[in-house]
Amino acid sequence: MSLYERAVEAAEFLKSKTAVRPRVGIILGSGLGEFAEQVTDVVAIPYAEIPNFPQSTVQGHSGRMVIGSLCGVDVAVMQGRVHAYEGYRMEEVTFPTRVLKLFGVEQLVVTNAAGGIDPRYGQGTIVGICDHINLTGTNACVGPNEARFGPRFHDMSEAYSERLLEIAQEEAQKQAWMLKTGVYLAVLGPSYETPAEIRAFRTLGADLVGMSTVHEVIVARHMGMEVLGLSLVTNMAAGVLDQVIDHEEVMEIGRKVAAQFSSLLSVVVPRMAAL
Ligand code: ADE
């Protein structure tokens, strides 16, 4: 079966499980999975039950598709994702994004836990991604092009929607805080970076560093989806502060900022859906 056919099979399976047809999809990163509890009238489907879906092995990524209503808007929330550093092929890493599109999702919110490079960020800062630098060494669209998804060469000049980012900034301001923006640089991982790498990335124009998101965004844009990207700075990257980076700490910060993150998305998603 081709990639397209496998994605159709998975999307048809989701359609068979619910009458809800969300136009907004949300991918939750490390430590942000709790957000799915905001969704009501839920149909939750473990990834293991969805045909052809990859399974996550990382602690803190529980691996379910939560379909339901977020403040009156139909949404499909991915609680957990798989990463290239786990050994998954690009096609597997981006498969759920392909499926979301075939399920009807046109607007995608991608979230992640990231290391802060910009010294103006602190632990727990939520950042709106304005652009990315892909240093993972590969591209999710490598291989024969599937024209039913999109063109061979696709534009990435506005990978992250300016209008969605503006909405998120306006809503943050209404909640009396400022949503800073930043450029997200993706590495393969799983090791965190060295201080020399972080200095190099700063010179390249990166404000945040992480191990996910860019491939999902590349295929989302391939399929013409509109993207909002949000990073949670769980720690400052190596050498920015005099401290080591610990995965448990990454998860803990996620839990602490969960409420702020939830209240932002709860107002941003309805505005996105109304566009
Ligand atoms: N996720 C959280 N912190 C990170 C870092 N410093 N590098 C890459 N991914 C991260």
PDB file of C-alpha atoms and ligand atoms in Angstrom:
ATOM      1  CA  MET A   1       0.000   0.000   0.000  1.00  0.00           C
ATOM      2  CA  SER A   2       1.291   3.491  -0.806  1.00  0.00           C
ATOM      3  CA  LEU A   3       1.803   6.147   1.860  1.00  0.00           C
ATOM      4  CA  TYR A   4      -1.308   7.890   0.602  1.00  0.00           C
ATOM      5  CA  GLU A   5      -3.412   4.740   0.819  1.00  0.00           C
ATOM      6  CA  ARG A   6      -2.146   3.987   4.308  1.00  0.00           C
ATOM      7  CA  ALA A   7      -2.997   7.526   5.407  1.00  0.00           C
ATOM      8  CA  VAL A   8      -6.459   7.223   3.850  1.00  0.00           C
ATOM      9  CA  GLU A   9      -6.994   3.967   5.729  1.00  0.00           C
ATOM     10  CA  ALA A  10      -6.072   5.619   9.046  1.00  0.00           C
ATOM     11  CA  ALA A  11      -8.247   8.680   8.338  1.00  0.00           C
ATOM     12  CA  GLU A  12     -11.200   6.479   7.372  1.00  0.00           C
ATOM     13  CA  PHE A  13     -10.743   4.579  10.623  1.00  0.00           C
ATOM     14  CA  LEU A  14     -10.935   7.849  12.592  1.00  0.00           C
ATOM     15  CA  LYS A  15     -14.040   8.856  10.652  1.00  0.00           C
ATOM     16  CA  SER A  16     -15.639   5.539  11.552  1.00  0.00           C
ATOM     17  CA  LYS A  17     -15.087   6.251  15.269  1.00  0.00           C
ATOM     18  CA  THR A  18     -16.717   9.678  15.442  1.00  0.00           C
ATOM     19  CA  ALA A  19     -19.078  11.962  13.577  1.00  0.00           C
ATOM     20  CA  VAL A  20     -16.879  14.930  14.518  1.00  0.00           C
ATOM     21  CA  ARG A  21     -14.889  16.377  11.595  1.00  0.00           C
ATOM     22  CA  PRO A  22     -12.357  18.779  13.130  1.00  0.00           C
ATOM     23  CA  ARG A  23     -10.771  21.508  11.038  1.00  0.00           C
ATOM     24  CA  VAL A  24      -8.253  22.274  13.792  1.00  0.00           C
ATOM     25  CA  GLY A  25      -5.577  19.814  14.863  1.00  0.00           C
ATOM     26  CA  ILE A  26      -3.248  20.163  17.840  1.00  0.00           C
ATOM     27  CA  ILE A  27      -0.039  18.196  18.393  1.00  0.00           C
ATOM     28  CA  LEU A  28       1.034  18.270  22.035  1.00  0.00           C
ATOM     29  CA  GLY A  29       4.721  18.132  22.914  1.00  0.00           C
ATOM     30  CA  SER A  30       6.580  16.801  25.953  1.00  0.00           C
ATOM     31  CA  GLY A  31       4.930  17.735  29.207  1.00  0.00           C
ATOM     32  CA  LEU A  32       1.981  19.416  27.472  1.00  0.00           C
ATOM     33  CA  GLY A  33      -0.182  16.315  27.125  1.00  0.00           C
ATOM     34  CA  GLU A  34      -2.428  17.375  29.988  1.00  0.00           C
ATOM     35  CA  PHE A  35      -3.956  19.999  27.737  1.00  0.00           C
ATOM     36  CA  ALA A  36      -6.088  17.257  26.174  1.00  0.00           C
ATOM     37  CA  GLU A  37      -8.116  17.255  29.418  1.00  0.00           C
ATOM     38  CA  GLN A  38      -9.663  20.553  28.279  1.00  0.00           C
ATOM     39  CA  VAL A  39     -11.401  18.728  25.457  1.00  0.00           C
ATOM     40  CA  THR A  40     -15.003  17.686  26.109  1.00  0.00           C
ATOM     41  CA  ASP A  41     -17.323  15.139  24.451  1.00  0.00           C
ATOM     42  CA  VAL A  42     -14.215  13.090  23.873  1.00  0.00           C
ATOM     43  CA  VAL A  43     -13.550  10.114  21.709  1.00  0.00           C
ATOM     44  CA  ALA A  44      -9.995   9.034  22.613  1.00  0.00           C
ATOM     45  CA  ILE A  45      -8.282   6.529  20.379  1.00  0.00           C
ATOM     46  CA  PRO A  46      -4.921   5.001  21.364  1.00  0.00           C
ATOM     47  CA  TYR A  47      -2.408   5.230  18.520  1.00  0.00           C
ATOM     48  CA  ALA A  48      -2.024   1.461  18.766  1.00  0.00           C
ATOM     49  CA  GLU A  49      -5.584   1.070  17.443  1.00  0.00           C
ATOM     50  CA  ILE A  50      -5.200   3.398  14.460  1.00  0.00           C
ATOM     51  CA  PRO A  51      -4.118   1.495  11.347  1.00  0.00           C
ATOM     52  CA  ASN A  52      -0.522   2.206  10.259  1.00  0.00           C
ATOM     53  CA  PHE A  53       0.094   4.699  13.105  1.00  0.00           C
ATOM     54  CA  PRO A  54       3.572   4.791  14.700  1.00  0.00           C
ATOM     55  CA  GLN A  55       3.803   4.203  18.469  1.00  0.00           C
ATOM     56  CA  SER A  56       5.738   6.562  20.740  1.00  0.00           C
ATOM     57  CA  THR A  57       8.356   5.190  23.120  1.00  0.00           C
ATOM     58  CA  VAL A  58       9.152   8.373  25.043  1.00  0.00           C
ATOM     59  CA  GLN A  59       8.088   8.756  28.631  1.00  0.00           C
ATOM     60  CA  GLY A  60       5.512  11.540  28.896  1.00  0.00           C
ATOM     61  CA  HIS A  61       4.029  10.969  25.443  1.00  0.00           C
ATOM     62  CA  SER A  62       1.021   8.816  26.132  1.00  0.00           C
ATOM     63  CA  GLY A  63       0.023   8.250  22.533  1.00  0.00           C
ATOM     64  CA  ARG A  64      -3.678   8.892  21.916  1.00  0.00           C
ATOM     65  CA  MET A  65      -5.763  10.862  19.477  1.00  0.00           C
ATOM     66  CA  VAL A  66      -8.337  12.864  21.417  1.00  0.00           C
ATOM     67  CA  ILE A  67     -11.233  14.038  19.267  1.00  0.00           C
ATOM     68  CA  GLY A  68     -13.868  16.325  20.713  1.00  0.00           C
ATOM     69  CA  SER A  69     -14.765  19.917  21.444  1.00  0.00           C
ATOM     70  CA  LEU A  70     -12.506  22.689  22.731  1.00  0.00           C
ATOM     71  CA  CYS A  71     -14.606  25.662  23.828  1.00  0.00           C
ATOM     72  CA  GLY A  72     -17.171  24.830  21.159  1.00  0.00           C
ATOM     73  CA  VAL A  73     -14.669  24.091  18.384  1.00  0.00           C
ATOM     74  CA  ASP A  74     -14.216  20.575  17.027  1.00  0.00           C
ATOM     75  CA  VAL A  75     -10.588  19.538  17.452  1.00  0.00           C
ATOM     76  CA  ALA A  76      -8.323  16.533  16.991  1.00  0.00           C
ATOM     77  CA  VAL A  77      -5.609  16.564  19.634  1.00  0.00           C
ATOM     78  CA  MET A  78      -2.573  14.338  19.371  1.00  0.00           C
ATOM     79  CA  GLN A  79      -1.395  13.505  22.836  1.00  0.00           C
ATOM     80  CA  GLY A  80       2.164  12.478  22.066  1.00  0.00           C
ATOM     81  CA  ARG A  81       4.195  12.210  18.908  1.00  0.00           C
ATOM     82  CA  VAL A  82       7.038  10.079  17.632  1.00  0.00           C
ATOM     83  CA  HIS A  83      10.483  11.523  16.979  1.00  0.00           C
ATOM     84  CA  ALA A  84      13.217  10.791  14.467  1.00  0.00           C
ATOM     85  CA  TYR A  85      15.674  10.165  17.330  1.00  0.00           C
ATOM     86  CA  GLU A  86      13.621   7.135  18.374  1.00  0.00           C
ATOM     87  CA  GLY A  87      14.627   5.619  15.058  1.00  0.00           C
ATOM     88  CA  TYR A  88      11.432   6.357  13.130  1.00  0.00           C
ATOM     89  CA  ARG A  89      11.678   7.171   9.449  1.00  0.00           C
ATOM     90  CA  MET A  90      10.549  10.586   8.276  1.00  0.00           C
ATOM     91  CA  GLU A  91       7.482   9.003   6.742  1.00  0.00           C
ATOM     92  CA  GLU A  92       6.513   7.605  10.149  1.00  0.00           C
ATOM     93  CA  VAL A  93       7.262  10.827  12.039  1.00  0.00           C
ATOM     94  CA  THR A  94       4.987  12.782   9.718  1.00  0.00           C
ATOM     95  CA  PHE A  95       2.342  10.110   9.144  1.00  0.00           C
ATOM     96  CA  PRO A  96      -0.057  11.463  11.805  1.00  0.00           C
ATOM     97  CA  THR A  97       0.089  14.930  10.215  1.00  0.00           C
ATOM     98  CA  ARG A  98      -0.811  13.384   6.845  1.00  0.00           C
ATOM     99  CA  VAL A  99      -3.715  11.578   8.509  1.00  0.00           C
ATOM    100  CA  LEU A 100      -4.969  14.743  10.214  1.00  0.00           C
ATOM    101  CA  LYS A 101      -5.162  16.441   6.829  1.00  0.00           C
ATOM    102  CA  LEU A 102      -7.138  13.565   5.318  1.00  0.00           C
ATOM    103  CA  PHE A 103      -9.382  13.636   8.399  1.00  0.00           C
ATOM    104  CA  GLY A 104     -10.238  17.243   7.443  1.00  0.00           C
ATOM    105  CA  VAL A 105      -7.807  19.327   9.498  1.00  0.00           C
ATOM    106  CA  GLU A 106      -6.825  22.580   7.765  1.00  0.00           C
ATOM    107  CA  GLN A 107      -5.224  24.439  10.659  1.00  0.00           C
ATOM    108  CA  LEU A 108      -2.526  22.792  12.744  1.00  0.00           C
ATOM    109  CA  VAL A 109      -1.180  23.870  16.118  1.00  0.00           C
ATOM    110  CA  VAL A 110       2.221  22.303  16.766  1.00  0.00           C
ATOM    111  CA  THR A 111       3.667  22.505  20.250  1.00  0.00           C
ATOM    112  CA  ASN A 112       6.925  21.354  21.757  1.00  0.00           C
ATOM    113  CA  ALA A 113       9.276  21.578  24.671  1.00  0.00           C
ATOM    114  CA  ALA A 114      12.369  23.482  23.611  1.00  0.00           C
ATOM    115  CA  GLY A 115      15.654  24.707  24.935  1.00  0.00           C
ATOM    116  CA  GLY A 116      15.987  28.478  25.156  1.00  0.00           C
ATOM    117  CA  ILE A 117      18.900  30.040  23.296  1.00  0.00           C
ATOM    118  CA  ASP A 118      17.732  33.656  23.446  1.00  0.00           C
ATOM    119  CA  PRO A 119      18.825  34.839  26.905  1.00  0.00           C
ATOM    120  CA  ARG A 120      15.653  36.946  27.163  1.00  0.00           C
ATOM    121  CA  TYR A 121      13.677  33.746  27.615  1.00  0.00           C
ATOM    122  CA  GLY A 122      13.497  31.970  30.923  1.00  0.00           C
ATOM    123  CA  GLN A 123      12.401  28.534  32.038  1.00  0.00           C
ATOM    124  CA  GLY A 124       8.667  28.292  31.517  1.00  0.00           C
ATOM    125  CA  THR A 125       8.463  30.968  28.811  1.00  0.00           C
ATOM    126  CA  ILE A 126       5.919  30.238  26.067  1.00  0.00           C
ATOM    127  CA  VAL A 127       7.224  31.373  22.677  1.00  0.00           C
ATOM    128  CA  GLY A 128       5.390  31.756  19.359  1.00  0.00           C
ATOM    129  CA  ILE A 129       7.462  30.191  16.585  1.00  0.00           C
ATOM    130  CA  CYS A 130       7.903  32.645  13.712  1.00  0.00           C
ATOM    131  CA  ASP A 131      10.188  30.495  11.555  1.00  0.00           C
ATOM    132  CA  HIS A 132      12.446  27.471  11.724  1.00  0.00           C
ATOM    133  CA  ILE A 133      15.875  26.190  10.758  1.00  0.00           C
ATOM    134  CA  ASN A 134      15.982  22.485   9.954  1.00  0.00           C
ATOM    135  CA  LEU A 135      19.356  21.039  10.971  1.00  0.00           C
ATOM    136  CA  THR A 136      18.114  17.494  11.428  1.00  0.00           C
ATOM    137  CA  GLY A 137      19.958  16.464   8.281  1.00  0.00           C
ATOM    138  CA  THR A 138      16.885  15.335   6.403  1.00  0.00           C
ATOM    139  CA  ASN A 139      13.577  16.535   5.038  1.00  0.00           C
ATOM    140  CA  ALA A 140      10.212  14.882   5.490  1.00  0.00           C
ATOM    141  CA  CYS A 141       9.388  15.198   1.791  1.00  0.00           C
ATOM    142  CA  VAL A 142      12.454  13.276   0.568  1.00  0.00           C
ATOM    143  CA  GLY A 143      11.441  10.434  -1.740  1.00  0.00           C
ATOM    144  CA  PRO A 144       8.942  10.101  -4.553  1.00  0.00           C
ATOM    145  CA  ASN A 145       6.425  12.929  -4.384  1.00  0.00           C
ATOM    146  CA  GLU A 146       2.791  12.030  -3.735  1.00  0.00           C
ATOM    147  CA  ALA A 147       0.943  14.627  -5.806  1.00  0.00           C
ATOM    148  CA  ARG A 148      -2.332  13.924  -3.975  1.00  0.00           C
ATOM    149  CA  PHE A 149      -0.690  15.498  -0.911  1.00  0.00           C
ATOM    150  CA  GLY A 150       1.104  18.383  -2.612  1.00  0.00           C
ATOM    151  CA  PRO A 151       3.717  19.530  -5.138  1.00  0.00           C
ATOM    152  CA  ARG A 152       7.289  18.292  -5.534  1.00  0.00           C
ATOM    153  CA  PHE A 153       8.773  21.633  -4.470  1.00  0.00           C
ATOM    154  CA  HIS A 154       6.699  23.517  -1.968  1.00  0.00           C
ATOM    155  CA  ASP A 155       6.981  26.996  -0.589  1.00  0.00           C
ATOM    156  CA  MET A 156       8.170  27.492   2.985  1.00  0.00           C
ATOM    157  CA  SER A 157       8.317  31.301   2.983  1.00  0.00           C
ATOM    158  CA  GLU A 158       5.501  31.563   5.528  1.00  0.00           C
ATOM    159  CA  ALA A 159       5.794  28.186   7.210  1.00  0.00           C
ATOM    160  CA  TYR A 160       4.239  29.595  10.388  1.00  0.00           C
ATOM    161  CA  SER A 161       1.143  31.666   9.708  1.00  0.00           C
ATOM    162  CA  GLU A 162       1.640  35.326  10.522  1.00  0.00           C
ATOM    163  CA  ARG A 163      -2.053  35.849  11.122  1.00  0.00           C
ATOM    164  CA  LEU A 164      -2.288  32.931  13.557  1.00  0.00           C
ATOM    165  CA  LEU A 165       0.772  34.154  15.425  1.00  0.00           C
ATOM    166  CA  GLU A 166      -0.782  37.619  15.640  1.00  0.00           C
ATOM    167  CA  ILE A 167      -3.958  36.144  17.117  1.00  0.00           C
ATOM    168  CA  ALA A 168      -1.911  34.278  19.709  1.00  0.00           C
ATOM    169  CA  GLN A 169      -0.027  37.466  20.586  1.00  0.00           C
ATOM    170  CA  GLU A 170      -3.244  39.462  20.908  1.00  0.00           C
ATOM    171  CA  GLU A 171      -4.805  36.856  23.158  1.00  0.00           C
ATOM    172  CA  ALA A 172      -1.696  36.632  25.344  1.00  0.00           C
ATOM    173  CA  GLN A 173      -1.787  40.389  25.733  1.00  0.00           C
ATOM    174  CA  LYS A 174      -5.446  40.214  26.793  1.00  0.00           C
ATOM    175  CA  GLN A 175      -4.301  37.769  29.477  1.00  0.00           C
ATOM    176  CA  ALA A 176      -1.706  40.328  30.588  1.00  0.00           C
ATOM    177  CA  TRP A 177       1.453  38.660  29.317  1.00  0.00           C
ATOM    178  CA  MET A 178       3.603  39.031  26.241  1.00  0.00           C
ATOM    179  CA  LEU A 179       4.034  36.169  23.803  1.00  0.00           C
ATOM    180  CA  LYS A 180       7.593  36.529  22.562  1.00  0.00           C
ATOM    181  CA  THR A 181       8.406  35.106  19.151  1.00  0.00           C
ATOM    182  CA  GLY A 182      11.435  33.130  18.058  1.00  0.00           C
ATOM    183  CA  VAL A 183      13.126  31.004  15.432  1.00  0.00           C
ATOM    184  CA  TYR A 184      13.082  27.285  16.283  1.00  0.00           C
ATOM    185  CA  LEU A 185      16.095  25.266  15.254  1.00  0.00           C
ATOM    186  CA  ALA A 186      15.628  21.511  15.038  1.00  0.00           C
ATOM    187  CA  VAL A 187      18.343  18.971  15.692  1.00  0.00           C
ATOM    188  CA  LEU A 188      18.035  15.202  15.415  1.00  0.00           C
ATOM    189  CA  GLY A 189      18.858  14.467  19.081  1.00  0.00           C
ATOM    190  CA  PRO A 190      18.531  12.564  21.335  1.00  0.00           C
ATOM    191  CA  SER A 191      21.570  14.082  23.065  1.00  0.00           C
ATOM    192  CA  TYR A 192      21.159  17.697  24.042  1.00  0.00           C
ATOM    193  CA  GLU A 193      23.560  20.106  22.368  1.00  0.00           C
ATOM    194  CA  THR A 194      27.033  21.149  23.415  1.00  0.00           C
ATOM    195  CA  PRO A 195      27.708  24.755  24.402  1.00  0.00           C
ATOM    196  CA  ALA A 196      29.698  25.212  21.164  1.00  0.00           C
ATOM    197  CA  GLU A 197      26.730  24.013  19.114  1.00  0.00           C
ATOM    198  CA  ILE A 198      24.423  26.398  20.929  1.00  0.00           C
ATOM    199  CA  ARG A 199      26.799  29.323  20.251  1.00  0.00           C
ATOM    200  CA  ALA A 200      26.851  28.299  16.582  1.00  0.00           C
ATOM    201  CA  PHE A 201      23.038  28.100  16.467  1.00  0.00           C
ATOM    202  CA  ARG A 202      22.753  31.539  18.034  1.00  0.00           C
ATOM    203  CA  THR A 203      24.999  32.892  15.287  1.00  0.00           C
ATOM    204  CA  LEU A 204      22.758  31.207  12.718  1.00  0.00           C
ATOM    205  CA  GLY A 205      19.754  33.095  14.042  1.00  0.00           C
ATOM    206  CA  ALA A 206      18.110  30.510  16.286  1.00  0.00           C
ATOM    207  CA  ASP A 207      16.257  31.477  19.469  1.00  0.00           C
ATOM    208  CA  LEU A 208      15.049  28.004  20.459  1.00  0.00           C
ATOM    209  CA  VAL A 209      16.298  24.477  19.951  1.00  0.00           C
ATOM    210  CA  GLY A 210      14.399  21.218  19.933  1.00  0.00           C
ATOM    211  CA  MET A 211      14.039  17.776  18.404  1.00  0.00           C
ATOM    212  CA  SER A 212      10.618  17.843  16.791  1.00  0.00           C
ATOM    213  CA  THR A 213       8.093  19.951  14.923  1.00  0.00           C
ATOM    214  CA  VAL A 214       9.943  20.952  11.741  1.00  0.00           C
ATOM    215  CA  HIS A 215       9.111  17.785   9.830  1.00  0.00           C
ATOM    216  CA  GLU A 216       5.452  17.995  10.791  1.00  0.00           C
ATOM    217  CA  VAL A 217       5.420  21.604   9.657  1.00  0.00           C
ATOM    218  CA  ILE A 218       7.146  20.729   6.368  1.00  0.00           C
ATOM    219  CA  VAL A 219       4.478  18.158   5.504  1.00  0.00           C
ATOM    220  CA  ALA A 220       1.685  20.376   6.840  1.00  0.00           C
ATOM    221  CA  ARG A 221       2.801  23.094   4.414  1.00  0.00           C
ATOM    222  CA  HIS A 222       3.214  20.490   1.668  1.00  0.00           C
ATOM    223  CA  MET A 223      -0.507  19.787   2.094  1.00  0.00           C
ATOM    224  CA  GLY A 224      -1.460  23.463   2.377  1.00  0.00           C
ATOM    225  CA  MET A 225      -2.329  23.477   6.086  1.00  0.00           C
ATOM    226  CA  GLU A 226      -1.994  26.695   8.067  1.00  0.00           C
ATOM    227  CA  VAL A 227       0.348  26.353  11.048  1.00  0.00           C
ATOM    228  CA  LEU A 228       0.642  27.907  14.480  1.00  0.00           C
ATOM    229  CA  GLY A 229       3.754  26.841  16.408  1.00  0.00           C
ATOM    230  CA  LEU A 230       4.190  27.246  20.151  1.00  0.00           C
ATOM    231  CA  SER A 231       7.283  26.295  22.123  1.00  0.00           C
ATOM    232  CA  LEU A 232       7.522  25.938  25.839  1.00  0.00           C
ATOM    233  CA  VAL A 233      11.026  26.777  27.031  1.00  0.00           C
ATOM    234  CA  THR A 234      11.587  24.049  29.571  1.00  0.00           C
ATOM    235  CA  ASN A 235      15.251  24.812  30.124  1.00  0.00           C
ATOM    236  CA  MET A 236      17.921  27.096  28.790  1.00  0.00           C
ATOM    237  CA  ALA A 237      20.166  25.394  26.218  1.00  0.00           C
ATOM    238  CA  ALA A 238      23.680  24.271  27.124  1.00  0.00           C
ATOM    239  CA  GLY A 239      26.065  27.051  28.042  1.00  0.00           C
ATOM    240  CA  VAL A 240      23.364  29.761  28.217  1.00  0.00           C
ATOM    241  CA  LEU A 241      23.155  29.237  31.968  1.00  0.00           C
ATOM    242  CA  ASP A 242      25.522  27.302  34.159  1.00  0.00           C
ATOM    243  CA  GLN A 243      23.284  24.242  34.561  1.00  0.00           C
ATOM    244  CA  VAL A 244      22.829  20.769  33.118  1.00  0.00           C
ATOM    245  CA  ILE A 245      19.703  19.682  31.233  1.00  0.00           C
ATOM    246  CA  ASP A 246      17.502  16.999  32.660  1.00  0.00           C
ATOM    247  CA  HIS A 247      14.507  15.334  30.946  1.00  0.00           C
ATOM    248  CA  GLU A 248      12.564  15.141  34.231  1.00  0.00           C
ATOM    249  CA  GLU A 249      12.928  18.900  34.592  1.00  0.00           C
ATOM    250  CA  VAL A 250      11.611  19.349  31.047  1.00  0.00           C
ATOM    251  CA  MET A 251       8.477  17.419  32.038  1.00  0.00           C
ATOM    252  CA  GLU A 252       8.064  19.268  35.346  1.00  0.00           C
ATOM    253  CA  ILE A 253       8.184  22.719  33.755  1.00  0.00           C
ATOM    254  CA  GLY A 254       5.533  21.571  31.279  1.00  0.00           C
ATOM    255  CA  ARG A 255       3.220  20.711  34.150  1.00  0.00           C
ATOM    256  CA  LYS A 256       3.842  24.084  35.815  1.00  0.00           C
ATOM    257  CA  VAL A 257       3.047  26.171  32.750  1.00  0.00           C
ATOM    258  CA  ALA A 258       0.184  23.926  31.643  1.00  0.00           C
ATOM    259  CA  ALA A 259      -2.498  26.309  32.940  1.00  0.00           C
ATOM    260  CA  GLN A 260      -1.129  29.340  31.094  1.00  0.00           C
ATOM    261  CA  PHE A 261      -0.698  27.289  27.959  1.00  0.00           C
ATOM    262  CA  SER A 262      -4.262  25.930  28.213  1.00  0.00           C
ATOM    263  CA  SER A 263      -5.856  29.293  28.775  1.00  0.00           C
ATOM    264  CA  LEU A 264      -4.051  30.699  25.738  1.00  0.00           C
ATOM    265  CA  LEU A 265      -5.032  27.851  23.413  1.00  0.00           C
ATOM    266  CA  SER A 266      -8.606  27.849  24.698  1.00  0.00           C
ATOM    267  CA  VAL A 267      -9.106  31.349  23.311  1.00  0.00           C
ATOM    268  CA  VAL A 268      -6.805  31.128  20.293  1.00  0.00           C
ATOM    269  CA  VAL A 269      -8.393  27.994  18.820  1.00  0.00           C
ATOM    270  CA  PRO A 270     -11.929  29.463  18.591  1.00  0.00           C
ATOM    271  CA  ARG A 271     -10.506  32.560  16.886  1.00  0.00           C
ATOM    272  CA  MET A 272      -8.536  30.420  14.449  1.00  0.00           C
ATOM    273  CA  ALA A 273     -11.607  28.377  13.634  1.00  0.00           C
ATOM    274  CA  ALA A 274     -13.618  31.534  12.976  1.00  0.00           C
ATOM    275  CA  LEU A 275     -11.200  32.810  10.289  1.00  0.00           C
TER     276      LEU A 275
HETATM  277  N1  ADE B   1      13.988  20.079  24.513  1.00  0.00           N
HETATM  278  C1  ADE B   1      14.051  20.728  25.669  1.00  0.00           C
HETATM  279  N2  ADE B   1      15.241  21.300  25.818  1.00  0.00           N
HETATM  280  C2  ADE B   1      15.963  20.997  24.729  1.00  0.00           C
HETATM  281  C3  ADE B   1      17.267  21.288  24.294  1.00  0.00           C
HETATM  282  N3  ADE B   1      18.097  22.006  25.007  1.00  0.00           N
HETATM  283  N4  ADE B   1      17.651  20.813  23.114  1.00  0.00           N
HETATM  284  C4  ADE B   1      16.822  20.102  22.382  1.00  0.00           C
HETATM  285  N5  ADE B   1      15.595  19.782  22.725  1.00  0.00           N
HETATM  286  C5  ADE B   1      15.163  20.228  23.899  1.00  0.00           C
END
